[in-house]
PDB file of C-alpha atoms in Angstrom:
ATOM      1  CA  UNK A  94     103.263 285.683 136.844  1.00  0.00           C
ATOM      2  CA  UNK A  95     103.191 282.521 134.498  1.00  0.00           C
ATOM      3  CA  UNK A  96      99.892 282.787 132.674  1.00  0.00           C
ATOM      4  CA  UNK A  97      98.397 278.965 132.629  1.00  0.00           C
ATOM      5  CA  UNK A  98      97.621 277.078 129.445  1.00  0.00           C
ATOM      6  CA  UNK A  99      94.582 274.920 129.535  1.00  0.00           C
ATOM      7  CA  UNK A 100      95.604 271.486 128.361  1.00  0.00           C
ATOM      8  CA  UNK A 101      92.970 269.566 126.306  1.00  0.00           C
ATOM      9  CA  UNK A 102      92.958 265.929 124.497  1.00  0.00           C
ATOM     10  CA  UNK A 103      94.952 265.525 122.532  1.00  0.00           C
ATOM     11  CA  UNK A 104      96.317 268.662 122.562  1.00  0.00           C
ATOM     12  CA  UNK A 105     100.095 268.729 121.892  1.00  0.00           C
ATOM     13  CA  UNK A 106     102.535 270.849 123.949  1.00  0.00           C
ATOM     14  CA  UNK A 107     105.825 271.556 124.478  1.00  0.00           C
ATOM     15  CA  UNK A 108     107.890 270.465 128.040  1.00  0.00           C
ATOM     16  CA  UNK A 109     111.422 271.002 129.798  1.00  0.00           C
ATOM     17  CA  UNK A 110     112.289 267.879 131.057  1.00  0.00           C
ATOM     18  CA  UNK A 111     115.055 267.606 133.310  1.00  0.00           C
ATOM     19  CA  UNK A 112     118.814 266.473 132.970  1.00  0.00           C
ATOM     20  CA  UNK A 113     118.347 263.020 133.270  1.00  0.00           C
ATOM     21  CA  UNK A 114     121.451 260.358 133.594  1.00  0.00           C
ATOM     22  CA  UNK A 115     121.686 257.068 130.916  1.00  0.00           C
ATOM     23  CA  UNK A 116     119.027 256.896 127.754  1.00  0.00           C
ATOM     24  CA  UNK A 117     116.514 258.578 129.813  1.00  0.00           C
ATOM     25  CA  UNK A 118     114.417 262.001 127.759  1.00  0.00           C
ATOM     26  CA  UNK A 119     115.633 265.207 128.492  1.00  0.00           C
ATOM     27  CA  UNK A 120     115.413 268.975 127.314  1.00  0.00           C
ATOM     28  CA  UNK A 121     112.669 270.821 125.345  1.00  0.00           C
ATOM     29  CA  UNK A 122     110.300 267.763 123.822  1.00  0.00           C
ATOM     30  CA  UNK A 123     106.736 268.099 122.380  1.00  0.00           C
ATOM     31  CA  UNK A 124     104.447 265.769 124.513  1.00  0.00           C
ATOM     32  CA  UNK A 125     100.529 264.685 123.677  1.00  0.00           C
ATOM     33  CA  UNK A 126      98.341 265.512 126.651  1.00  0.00           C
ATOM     34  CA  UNK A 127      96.319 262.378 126.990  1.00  0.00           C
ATOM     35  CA  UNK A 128      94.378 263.160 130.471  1.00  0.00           C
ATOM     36  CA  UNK A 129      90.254 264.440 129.705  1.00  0.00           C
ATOM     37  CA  UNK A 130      89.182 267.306 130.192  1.00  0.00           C
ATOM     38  CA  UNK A 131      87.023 266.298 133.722  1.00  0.00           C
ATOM     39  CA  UNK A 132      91.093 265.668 135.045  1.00  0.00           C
ATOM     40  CA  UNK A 133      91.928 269.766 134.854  1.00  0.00           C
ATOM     41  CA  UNK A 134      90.633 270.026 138.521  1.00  0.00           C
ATOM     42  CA  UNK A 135      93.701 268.015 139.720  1.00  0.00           C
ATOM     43  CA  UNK A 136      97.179 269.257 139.661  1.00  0.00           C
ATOM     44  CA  UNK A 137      98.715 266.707 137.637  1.00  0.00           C
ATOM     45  CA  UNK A 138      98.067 265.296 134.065  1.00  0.00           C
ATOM     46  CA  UNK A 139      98.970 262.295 131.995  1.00  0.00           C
ATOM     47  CA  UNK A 140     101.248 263.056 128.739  1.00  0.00           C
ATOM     48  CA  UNK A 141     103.157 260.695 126.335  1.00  0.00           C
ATOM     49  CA  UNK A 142     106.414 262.536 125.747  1.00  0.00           C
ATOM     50  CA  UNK A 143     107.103 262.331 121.843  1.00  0.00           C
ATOM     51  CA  UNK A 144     109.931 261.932 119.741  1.00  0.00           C
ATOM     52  CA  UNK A 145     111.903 264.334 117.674  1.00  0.00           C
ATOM     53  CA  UNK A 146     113.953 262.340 115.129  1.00  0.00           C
ATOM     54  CA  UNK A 147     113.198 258.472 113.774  1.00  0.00           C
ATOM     55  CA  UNK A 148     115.538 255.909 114.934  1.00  0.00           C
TER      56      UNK A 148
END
């Protein structure tokens, strides 16, 4: 069983984001969990994915 992480602003975490096709994210990427604390009753939360290199 999948132990689950309690997600806190602004905690920062790492996600699996699916194959995606044209410029779209994908793979392992750290994300910034933006949703408050009050949110961790609902299923879903609100993240910015980040980026890993400078353009």
């Amino acid at each position: 069983m999948r132990r689950r992480h309690r997600c806190l602003t602004p905690d920062i975490i790492w996600l699996e984001f699916p194959p995606q096709a044209g410029h779209e994210q994908a793979g392992r990427r750290p994300a910034v969990v933006l949703s408050p604390a009050t949110a961790e009753r609902y299923p879903a939360i609100i993240i910015a994915p980040g980026l890993l290199r400078r353009r």
